[in-house]
Coordinates of C-alpha atoms in Angstrom, one line a residue:
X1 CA -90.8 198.3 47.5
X2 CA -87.5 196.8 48.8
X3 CA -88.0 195.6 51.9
X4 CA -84.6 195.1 54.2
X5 CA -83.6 192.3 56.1
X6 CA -84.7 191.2 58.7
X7 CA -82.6 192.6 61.7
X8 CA -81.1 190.6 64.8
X9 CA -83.0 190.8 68.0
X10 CA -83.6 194.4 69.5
X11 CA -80.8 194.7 72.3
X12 CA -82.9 196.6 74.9
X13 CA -85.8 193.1 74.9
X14 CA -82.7 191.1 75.4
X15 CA -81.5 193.2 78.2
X16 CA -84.8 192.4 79.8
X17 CA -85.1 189.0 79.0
X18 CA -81.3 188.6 80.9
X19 CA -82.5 190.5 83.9
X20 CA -85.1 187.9 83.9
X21 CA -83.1 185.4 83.4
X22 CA -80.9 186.0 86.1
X23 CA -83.6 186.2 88.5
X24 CA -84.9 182.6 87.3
X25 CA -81.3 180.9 87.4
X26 CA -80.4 178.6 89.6
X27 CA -78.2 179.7 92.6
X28 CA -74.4 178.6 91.4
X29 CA -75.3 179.7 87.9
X30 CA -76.6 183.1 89.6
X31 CA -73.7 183.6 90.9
X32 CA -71.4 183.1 87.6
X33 CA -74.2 185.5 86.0
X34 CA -73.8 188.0 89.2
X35 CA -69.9 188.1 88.5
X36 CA -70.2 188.3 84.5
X37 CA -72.7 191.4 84.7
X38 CA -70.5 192.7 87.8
X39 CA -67.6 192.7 85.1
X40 CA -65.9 190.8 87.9
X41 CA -62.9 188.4 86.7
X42 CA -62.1 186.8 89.4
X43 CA -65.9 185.8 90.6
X44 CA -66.2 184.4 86.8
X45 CA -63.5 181.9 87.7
X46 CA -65.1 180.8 90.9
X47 CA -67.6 180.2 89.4
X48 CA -66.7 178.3 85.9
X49 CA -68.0 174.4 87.4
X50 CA -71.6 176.8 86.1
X51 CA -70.1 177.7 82.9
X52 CA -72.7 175.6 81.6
X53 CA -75.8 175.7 83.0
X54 CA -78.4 177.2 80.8
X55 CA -80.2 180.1 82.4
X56 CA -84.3 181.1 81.9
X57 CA -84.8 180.9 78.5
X58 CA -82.2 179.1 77.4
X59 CA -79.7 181.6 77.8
X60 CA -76.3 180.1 79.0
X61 CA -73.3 182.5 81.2
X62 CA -71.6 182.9 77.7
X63 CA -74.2 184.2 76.1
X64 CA -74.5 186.9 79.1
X65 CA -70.8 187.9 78.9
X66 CA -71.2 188.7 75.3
X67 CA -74.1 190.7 75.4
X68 CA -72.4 192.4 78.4
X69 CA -69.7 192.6 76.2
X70 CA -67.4 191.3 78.8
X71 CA -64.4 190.2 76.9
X72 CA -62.5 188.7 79.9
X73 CA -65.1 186.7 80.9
X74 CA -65.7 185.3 77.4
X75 CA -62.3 184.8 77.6
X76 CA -62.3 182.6 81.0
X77 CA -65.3 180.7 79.8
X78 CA -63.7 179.8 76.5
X79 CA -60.9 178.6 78.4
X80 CA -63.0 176.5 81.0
X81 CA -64.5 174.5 78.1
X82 CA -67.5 176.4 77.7
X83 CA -70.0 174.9 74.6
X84 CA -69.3 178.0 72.7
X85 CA -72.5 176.4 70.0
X86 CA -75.3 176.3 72.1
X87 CA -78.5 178.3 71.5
X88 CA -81.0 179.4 73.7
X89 CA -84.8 178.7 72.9
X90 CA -85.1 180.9 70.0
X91 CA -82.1 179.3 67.9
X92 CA -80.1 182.1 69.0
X93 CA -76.1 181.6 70.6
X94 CA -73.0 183.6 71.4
X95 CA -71.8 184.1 67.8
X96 CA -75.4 185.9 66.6
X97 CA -74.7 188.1 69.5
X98 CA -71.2 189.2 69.0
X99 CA -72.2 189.7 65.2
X100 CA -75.3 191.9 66.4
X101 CA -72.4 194.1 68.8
X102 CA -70.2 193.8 66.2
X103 CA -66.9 193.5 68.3
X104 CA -64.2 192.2 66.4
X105 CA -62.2 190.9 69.1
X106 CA -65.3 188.9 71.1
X107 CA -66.0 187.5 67.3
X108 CA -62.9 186.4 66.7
X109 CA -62.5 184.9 70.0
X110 CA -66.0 182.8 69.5
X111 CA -64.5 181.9 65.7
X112 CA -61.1 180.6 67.7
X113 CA -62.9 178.4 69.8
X114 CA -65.2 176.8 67.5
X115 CA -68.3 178.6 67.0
X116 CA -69.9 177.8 63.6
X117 CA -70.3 181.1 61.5
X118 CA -73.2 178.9 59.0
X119 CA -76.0 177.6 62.0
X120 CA -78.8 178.6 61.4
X121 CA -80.9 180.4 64.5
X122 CA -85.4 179.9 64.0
X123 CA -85.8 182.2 61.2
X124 CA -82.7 181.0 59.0
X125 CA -80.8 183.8 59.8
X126 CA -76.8 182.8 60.6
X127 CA -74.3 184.4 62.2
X128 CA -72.3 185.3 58.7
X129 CA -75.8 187.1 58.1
X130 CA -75.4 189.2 60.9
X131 CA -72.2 189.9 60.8
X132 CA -72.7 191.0 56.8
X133 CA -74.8 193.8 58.5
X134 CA -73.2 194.6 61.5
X135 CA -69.4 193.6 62.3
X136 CA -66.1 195.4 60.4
X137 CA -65.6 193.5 56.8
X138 CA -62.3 191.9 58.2
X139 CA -64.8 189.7 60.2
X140 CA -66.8 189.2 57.6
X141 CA -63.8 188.4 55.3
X142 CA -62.7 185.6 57.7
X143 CA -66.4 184.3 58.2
X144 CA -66.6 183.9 54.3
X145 CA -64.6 180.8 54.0
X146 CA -66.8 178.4 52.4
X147 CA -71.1 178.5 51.4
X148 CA -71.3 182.1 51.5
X149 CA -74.6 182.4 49.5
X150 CA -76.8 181.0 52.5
X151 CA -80.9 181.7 52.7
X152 CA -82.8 182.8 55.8
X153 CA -86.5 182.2 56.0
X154 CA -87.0 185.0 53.2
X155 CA -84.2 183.6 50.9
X156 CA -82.3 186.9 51.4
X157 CA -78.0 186.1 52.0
X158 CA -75.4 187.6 53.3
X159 CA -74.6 189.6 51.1
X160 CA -78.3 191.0 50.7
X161 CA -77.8 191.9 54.2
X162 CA -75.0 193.8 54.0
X163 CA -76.0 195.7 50.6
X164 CA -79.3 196.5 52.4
X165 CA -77.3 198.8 55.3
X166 CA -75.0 199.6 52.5
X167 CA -72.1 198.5 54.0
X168 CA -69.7 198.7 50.9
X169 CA -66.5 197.0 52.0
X170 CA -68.8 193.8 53.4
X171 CA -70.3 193.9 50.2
X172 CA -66.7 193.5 48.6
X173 CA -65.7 191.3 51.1
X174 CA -68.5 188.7 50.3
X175 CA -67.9 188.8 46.4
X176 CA -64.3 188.1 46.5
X177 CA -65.5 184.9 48.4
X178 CA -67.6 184.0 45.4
X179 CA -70.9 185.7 47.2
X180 CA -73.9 185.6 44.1
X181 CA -73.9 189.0 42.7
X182 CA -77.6 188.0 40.5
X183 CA -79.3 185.9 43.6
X184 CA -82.9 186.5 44.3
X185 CA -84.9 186.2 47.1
X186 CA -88.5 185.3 47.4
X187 CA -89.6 188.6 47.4
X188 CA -88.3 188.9 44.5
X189 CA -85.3 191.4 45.1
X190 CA -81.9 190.9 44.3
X191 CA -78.3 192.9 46.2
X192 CA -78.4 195.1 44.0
X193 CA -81.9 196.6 44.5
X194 CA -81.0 195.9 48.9
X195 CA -77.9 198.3 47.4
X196 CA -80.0 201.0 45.9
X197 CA -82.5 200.8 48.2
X198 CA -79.6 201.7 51.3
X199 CA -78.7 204.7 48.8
X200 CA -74.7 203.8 49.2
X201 CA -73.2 204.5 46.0
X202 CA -69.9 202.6 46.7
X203 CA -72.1 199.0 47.5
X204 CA -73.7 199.5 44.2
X205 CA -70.9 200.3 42.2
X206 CA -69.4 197.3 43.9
X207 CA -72.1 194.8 42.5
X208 CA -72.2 196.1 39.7
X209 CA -68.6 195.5 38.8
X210 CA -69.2 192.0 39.8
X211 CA -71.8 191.7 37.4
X212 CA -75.0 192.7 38.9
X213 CA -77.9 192.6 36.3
X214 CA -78.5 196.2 36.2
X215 CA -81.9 195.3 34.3
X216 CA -83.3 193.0 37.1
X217 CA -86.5 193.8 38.6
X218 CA -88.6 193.6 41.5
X219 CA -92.1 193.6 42.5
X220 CA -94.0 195.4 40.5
X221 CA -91.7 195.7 37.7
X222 CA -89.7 198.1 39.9
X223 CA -86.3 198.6 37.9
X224 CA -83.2 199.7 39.7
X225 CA -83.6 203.3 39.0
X226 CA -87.5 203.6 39.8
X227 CA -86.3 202.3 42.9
X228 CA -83.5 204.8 43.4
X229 CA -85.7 207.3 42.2
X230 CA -88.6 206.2 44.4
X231 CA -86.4 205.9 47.8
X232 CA -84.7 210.0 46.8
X233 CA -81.2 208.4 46.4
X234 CA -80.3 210.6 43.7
X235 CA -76.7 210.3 43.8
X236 CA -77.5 206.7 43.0
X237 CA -79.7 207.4 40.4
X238 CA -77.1 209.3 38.8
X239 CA -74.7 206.7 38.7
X240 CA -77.0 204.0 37.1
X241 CA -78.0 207.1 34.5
X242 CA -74.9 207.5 33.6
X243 CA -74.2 204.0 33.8
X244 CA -76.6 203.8 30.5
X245 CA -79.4 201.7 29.5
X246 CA -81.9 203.0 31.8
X247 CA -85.6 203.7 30.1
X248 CA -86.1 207.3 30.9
X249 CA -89.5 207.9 30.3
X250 CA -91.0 204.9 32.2
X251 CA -93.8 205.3 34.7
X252 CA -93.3 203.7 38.4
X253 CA -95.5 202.1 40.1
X254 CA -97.1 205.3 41.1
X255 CA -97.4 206.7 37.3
X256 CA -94.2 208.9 37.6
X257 CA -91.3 209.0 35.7
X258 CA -87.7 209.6 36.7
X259 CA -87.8 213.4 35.9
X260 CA -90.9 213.7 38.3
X261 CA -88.9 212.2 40.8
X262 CA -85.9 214.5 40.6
X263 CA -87.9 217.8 39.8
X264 CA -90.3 217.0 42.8
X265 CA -86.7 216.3 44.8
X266 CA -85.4 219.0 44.2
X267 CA -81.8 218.0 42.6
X268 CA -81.2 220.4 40.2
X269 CA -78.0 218.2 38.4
X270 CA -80.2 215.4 38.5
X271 CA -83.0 217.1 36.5
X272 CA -80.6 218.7 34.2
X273 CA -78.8 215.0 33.9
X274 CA -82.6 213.7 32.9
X275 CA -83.2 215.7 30.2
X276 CA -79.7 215.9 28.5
X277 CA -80.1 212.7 28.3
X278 CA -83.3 212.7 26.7
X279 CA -85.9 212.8 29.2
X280 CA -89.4 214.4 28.3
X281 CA -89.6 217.5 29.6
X282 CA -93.3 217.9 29.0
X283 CA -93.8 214.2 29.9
X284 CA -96.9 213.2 31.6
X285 CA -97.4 210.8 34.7
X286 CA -100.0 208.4 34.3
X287 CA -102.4 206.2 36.8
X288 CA -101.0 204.6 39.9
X289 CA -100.5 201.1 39.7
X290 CA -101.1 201.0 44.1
X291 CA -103.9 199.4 45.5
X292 CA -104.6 201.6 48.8
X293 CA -105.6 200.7 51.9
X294 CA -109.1 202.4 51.4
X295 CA -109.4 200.2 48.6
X296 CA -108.4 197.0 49.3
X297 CA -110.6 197.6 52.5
X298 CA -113.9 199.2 51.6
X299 CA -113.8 199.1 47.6
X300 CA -113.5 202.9 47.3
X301 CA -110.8 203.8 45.2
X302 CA -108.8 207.4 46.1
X303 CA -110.0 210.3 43.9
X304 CA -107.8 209.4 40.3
X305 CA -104.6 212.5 39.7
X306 CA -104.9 214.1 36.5
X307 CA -101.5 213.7 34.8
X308 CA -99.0 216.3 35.6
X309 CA -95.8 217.4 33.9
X310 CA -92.4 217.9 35.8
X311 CA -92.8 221.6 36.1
X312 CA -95.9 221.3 38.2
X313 CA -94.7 218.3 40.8
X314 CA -91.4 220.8 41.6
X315 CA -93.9 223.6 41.9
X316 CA -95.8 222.0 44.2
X317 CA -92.9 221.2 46.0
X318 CA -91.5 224.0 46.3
X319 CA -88.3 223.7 44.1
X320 CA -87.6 226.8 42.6
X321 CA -84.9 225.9 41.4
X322 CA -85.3 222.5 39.6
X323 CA -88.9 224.6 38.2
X324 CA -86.0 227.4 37.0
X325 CA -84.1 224.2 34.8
X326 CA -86.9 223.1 33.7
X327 CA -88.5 226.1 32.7
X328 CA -84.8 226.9 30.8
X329 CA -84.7 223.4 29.4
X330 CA -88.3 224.3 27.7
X331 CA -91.1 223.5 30.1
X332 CA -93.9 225.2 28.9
X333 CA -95.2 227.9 32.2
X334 CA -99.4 227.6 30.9
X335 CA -99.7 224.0 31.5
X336 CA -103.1 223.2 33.0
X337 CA -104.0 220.0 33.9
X338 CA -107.4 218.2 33.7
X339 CA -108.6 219.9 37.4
X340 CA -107.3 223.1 36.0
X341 CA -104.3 223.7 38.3
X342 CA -101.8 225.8 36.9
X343 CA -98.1 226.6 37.6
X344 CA -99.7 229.6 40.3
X345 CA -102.0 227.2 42.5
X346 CA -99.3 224.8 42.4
X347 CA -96.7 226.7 43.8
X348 CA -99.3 228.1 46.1
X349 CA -99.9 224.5 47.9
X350 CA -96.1 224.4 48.5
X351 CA -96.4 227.3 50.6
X352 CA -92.8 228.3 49.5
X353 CA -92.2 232.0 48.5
X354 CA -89.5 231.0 46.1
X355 CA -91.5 228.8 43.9
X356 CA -93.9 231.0 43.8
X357 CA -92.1 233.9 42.6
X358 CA -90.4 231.7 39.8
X359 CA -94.3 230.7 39.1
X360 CA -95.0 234.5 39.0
X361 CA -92.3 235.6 36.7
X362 CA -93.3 232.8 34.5
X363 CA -97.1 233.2 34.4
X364 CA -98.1 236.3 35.7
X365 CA -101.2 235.9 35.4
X366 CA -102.8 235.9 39.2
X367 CA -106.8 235.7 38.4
X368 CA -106.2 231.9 36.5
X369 CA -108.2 230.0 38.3
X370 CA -108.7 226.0 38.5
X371 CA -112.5 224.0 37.7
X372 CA -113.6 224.7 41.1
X373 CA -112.9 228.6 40.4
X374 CA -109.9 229.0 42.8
X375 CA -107.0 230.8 42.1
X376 CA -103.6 230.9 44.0
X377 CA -105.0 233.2 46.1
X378 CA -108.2 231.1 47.4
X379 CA -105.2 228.0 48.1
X380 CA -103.0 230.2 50.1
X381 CA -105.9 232.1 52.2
X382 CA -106.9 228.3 52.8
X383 CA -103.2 226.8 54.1
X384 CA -102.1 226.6 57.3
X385 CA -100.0 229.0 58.7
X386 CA -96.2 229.2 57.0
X387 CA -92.9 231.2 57.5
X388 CA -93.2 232.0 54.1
X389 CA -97.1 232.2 54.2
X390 CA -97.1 236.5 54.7
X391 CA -94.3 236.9 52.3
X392 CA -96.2 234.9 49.5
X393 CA -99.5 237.5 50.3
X394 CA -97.8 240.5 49.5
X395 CA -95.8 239.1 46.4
X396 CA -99.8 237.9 45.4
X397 CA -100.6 241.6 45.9
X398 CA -97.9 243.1 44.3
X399 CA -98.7 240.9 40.9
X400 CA -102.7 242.2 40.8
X401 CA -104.4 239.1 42.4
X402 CA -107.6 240.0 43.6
X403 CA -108.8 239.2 47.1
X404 CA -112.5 240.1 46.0
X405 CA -112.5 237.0 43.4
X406 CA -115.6 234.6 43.9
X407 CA -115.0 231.2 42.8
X408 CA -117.6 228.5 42.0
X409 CA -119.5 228.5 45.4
X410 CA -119.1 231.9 45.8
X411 CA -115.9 232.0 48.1
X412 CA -113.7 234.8 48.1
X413 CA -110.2 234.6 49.0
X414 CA -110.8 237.4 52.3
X415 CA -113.7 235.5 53.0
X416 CA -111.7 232.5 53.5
X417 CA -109.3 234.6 54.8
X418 CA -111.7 235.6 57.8
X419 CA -112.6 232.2 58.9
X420 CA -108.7 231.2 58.8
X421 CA -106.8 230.6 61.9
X422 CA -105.1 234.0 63.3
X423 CA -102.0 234.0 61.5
X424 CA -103.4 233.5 58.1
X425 CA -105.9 235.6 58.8
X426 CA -103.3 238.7 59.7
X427 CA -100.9 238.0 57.3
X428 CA -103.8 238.0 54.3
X429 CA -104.9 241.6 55.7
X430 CA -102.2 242.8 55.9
X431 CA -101.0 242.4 52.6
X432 CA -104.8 243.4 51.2
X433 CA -106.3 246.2 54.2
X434 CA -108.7 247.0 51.6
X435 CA -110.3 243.5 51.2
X436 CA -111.2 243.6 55.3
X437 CA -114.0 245.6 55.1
X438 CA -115.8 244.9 51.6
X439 CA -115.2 241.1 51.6
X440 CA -118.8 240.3 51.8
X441 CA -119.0 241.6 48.2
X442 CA -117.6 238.7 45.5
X443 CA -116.8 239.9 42.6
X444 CA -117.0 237.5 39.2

């Protein structure tokens, strides 16, 4: 999927790498790095004849103040003359690190004295990049003057960078200066899938008033919505739904369509949204398109998932209430799919006493059993232990299930019951005390 930016140096290495440096400088430039990192003003002054001297790793006494983020002693060495453009080995100067911090003030000061907003540190990156992620959009707004839709390494820009931490008002800030709404990197995403991806509705309903291609898509024929759907940022979802022109009923990458997505999430609006608008209710989901690691690896494919309808993905996660719209909306309760599980063993793996009542008002039919002969009963006697694990026994009692029930190898549900850690194990008897002592007698 959508993969974000790639993100400035981590602050704690640098920290280490400027404790190192300090031990590797030479002794006047020690000393102006003693006095920046001692916050002391006065020492910086004594010291500026240094400003200059690059420490360990390329790191110069600017640099230092900044990530200190020691404004008067920025200040002093701006004043002395300091070469406010110069980079340390990696590409990297004081303008990437005040973006990174994202201190207006310290930014602006850099921006006053010359540093160029559009160099380029090793991996492309520039400063206007980091500062599209990281500093206020006034910053951003001033940095924008000029080439906005730069490329790092990946071919990602600015404004990718700021959609992908959905950071609406740099987002805005970087269209009004002319920032490519439809630009694609070479992974093949665009902002507006960085947008969705982030989950802030304002950045995409941003792009998409400056003409984002709503219709764009990414790797693996990911559209905008599969991906909104995929990442659980329903409220986006919604908005690009009710935007129009999505295709409702068209299997991800994973074989699921958007009202699998939202049942098996949970949002109730969102599943009522979907099939208003004409979603299948009784739509199946189809073979994933993902090569796993097992396979790419050893050649051994994962066992293949019989398709499923909505109802049984929100079962089996334990949404009782998306199963309750859907079951309203016309979802039929007997579904079985090709392994034979039904509404009852799928609410059963959720482990959620909810679901599994709605399952039980809608099917009450306890003894159904899957191809391997379990029932809901054999699947919660085998779960781990639950909060809602001894609630769900005695609502299984109360509707008739039968501990006693033997399925294809001869397993009863108190038989797996007795091998099960303690908690199963006393929860199950004590919603069935009879079971205890006959369960070495399965019944058919």
């Amino acid at each position: 999927m959508a993969t974000a930016p790639a993100r400035s140096r981590n602050w704690p290495l640098r920290k280490v790498w400027l404790l190192a440096a300090l031990v590797a400088a030479p002794v006047q430039a020690q000393e102006l790095a003693d006095a920046i990192r001692l916050g002391d003003e006065r020492g910086v002054a004594a010291s500026l004849a240094q400003a200059n001297r690059p420490l360990a790793y390329g790191e110069t006494p600017l640099m230092l103040a900044v990530s200190h983020q020691d404004r008067g002693a920025v200040r002093a060495l701006i004043r002395a003359g300091v070469q406010v453009n110069a980079v340390d080995q990696d590409g990297v100067g004081a303008l990437w690190l005040a973006c990174e911090m994202g201190d207006a003030g310290m930014i602006g000061a850099l921006l006053d004295a010359g540093a160029d907003p559009r160099r380029a540190r090793s991996d492309g990156a520039t400063p206007l990049h980091l500062c599209a992620r990281f500093a206020p959009a006034s910053v951003v707004e001033r940095m924008a003057h000029g080439e906005v839709d730069l490329r790092d390494a990946r071919g990602q820009t600015p404004l990718m960078w700021a959609a992908s931490s959905g950071r609406a008002e740099a987002v805005s800030a970087l269209l009004r200066a002319g920032a490519s709404a439809r630009a694609v990197s070479q992974g093949g995403f665009t902002p507006l899938l960085f947008a969705v991806k982030s989950g802030d509705v304002a950045a995409v309903s941003a792009l998409l008033a400056a003409g984002a291609d709503a219709t764009a898509r990414g790797p693996e024929n990911t559209s905008a919505a599969q991906l909104a759907a995929y990442q659980g940022r329903w409220d986006v979802l919604r908005l690009l739904i009710e935007r129009g022109g999505v295709d409702l009923n068209e299997r991800d990458r994973e074989g699921w369509q958007l009202l699998h997505r939202a049942a098996a999430g949970g949002d109730v609006g969102l599943v009522r949204l979907l099939i208003v608008r004409g979603a299948a209710v009784e739509g199946l989901s189809g073979p994933s398109r993902i090569t796993w690691v097992t396979e790419a690896n050893f050649g051994v494919a994962p066992p293949p998932v019989p398709p499923k309808v909505p109802l049984l993905m929100a079962a089996e996660a334990g949404q009782a209430e998306a199963m309750k719209a859907l079951i309203a909306a016309g979802a039929k309760a007997d579904f079985v799919a090709q392994d034979g599980e039904n509404l009852l063993i799928a609410a059963a793996r959720s482990r959620t006493l909810t679901a599994l009542e709605v399952a039980l008002a809608a099917l009450p039919k306890p003894e159904l059993v899957d191809a391997k002969g379990n029932s809901a009963l054999h699947v919660l006697a085998g779960s781990r232990p639950a909060a809602d694990l001894a609630a769900m026994f005695m609502a299984m009692a109360r509707a008739g299930a039968r501990p006693d029930l033997a399925n294809v190898r001869g397993a009863t549900p108190a038989k797996i019951a007795a091998g099960a850690q303690t908690e199963v194990r006393n929860a199950f008897f004590a919603a069935f005390p009879q079971a205890q002592a006959g369960q070495a007698s399965p019944a058919t």
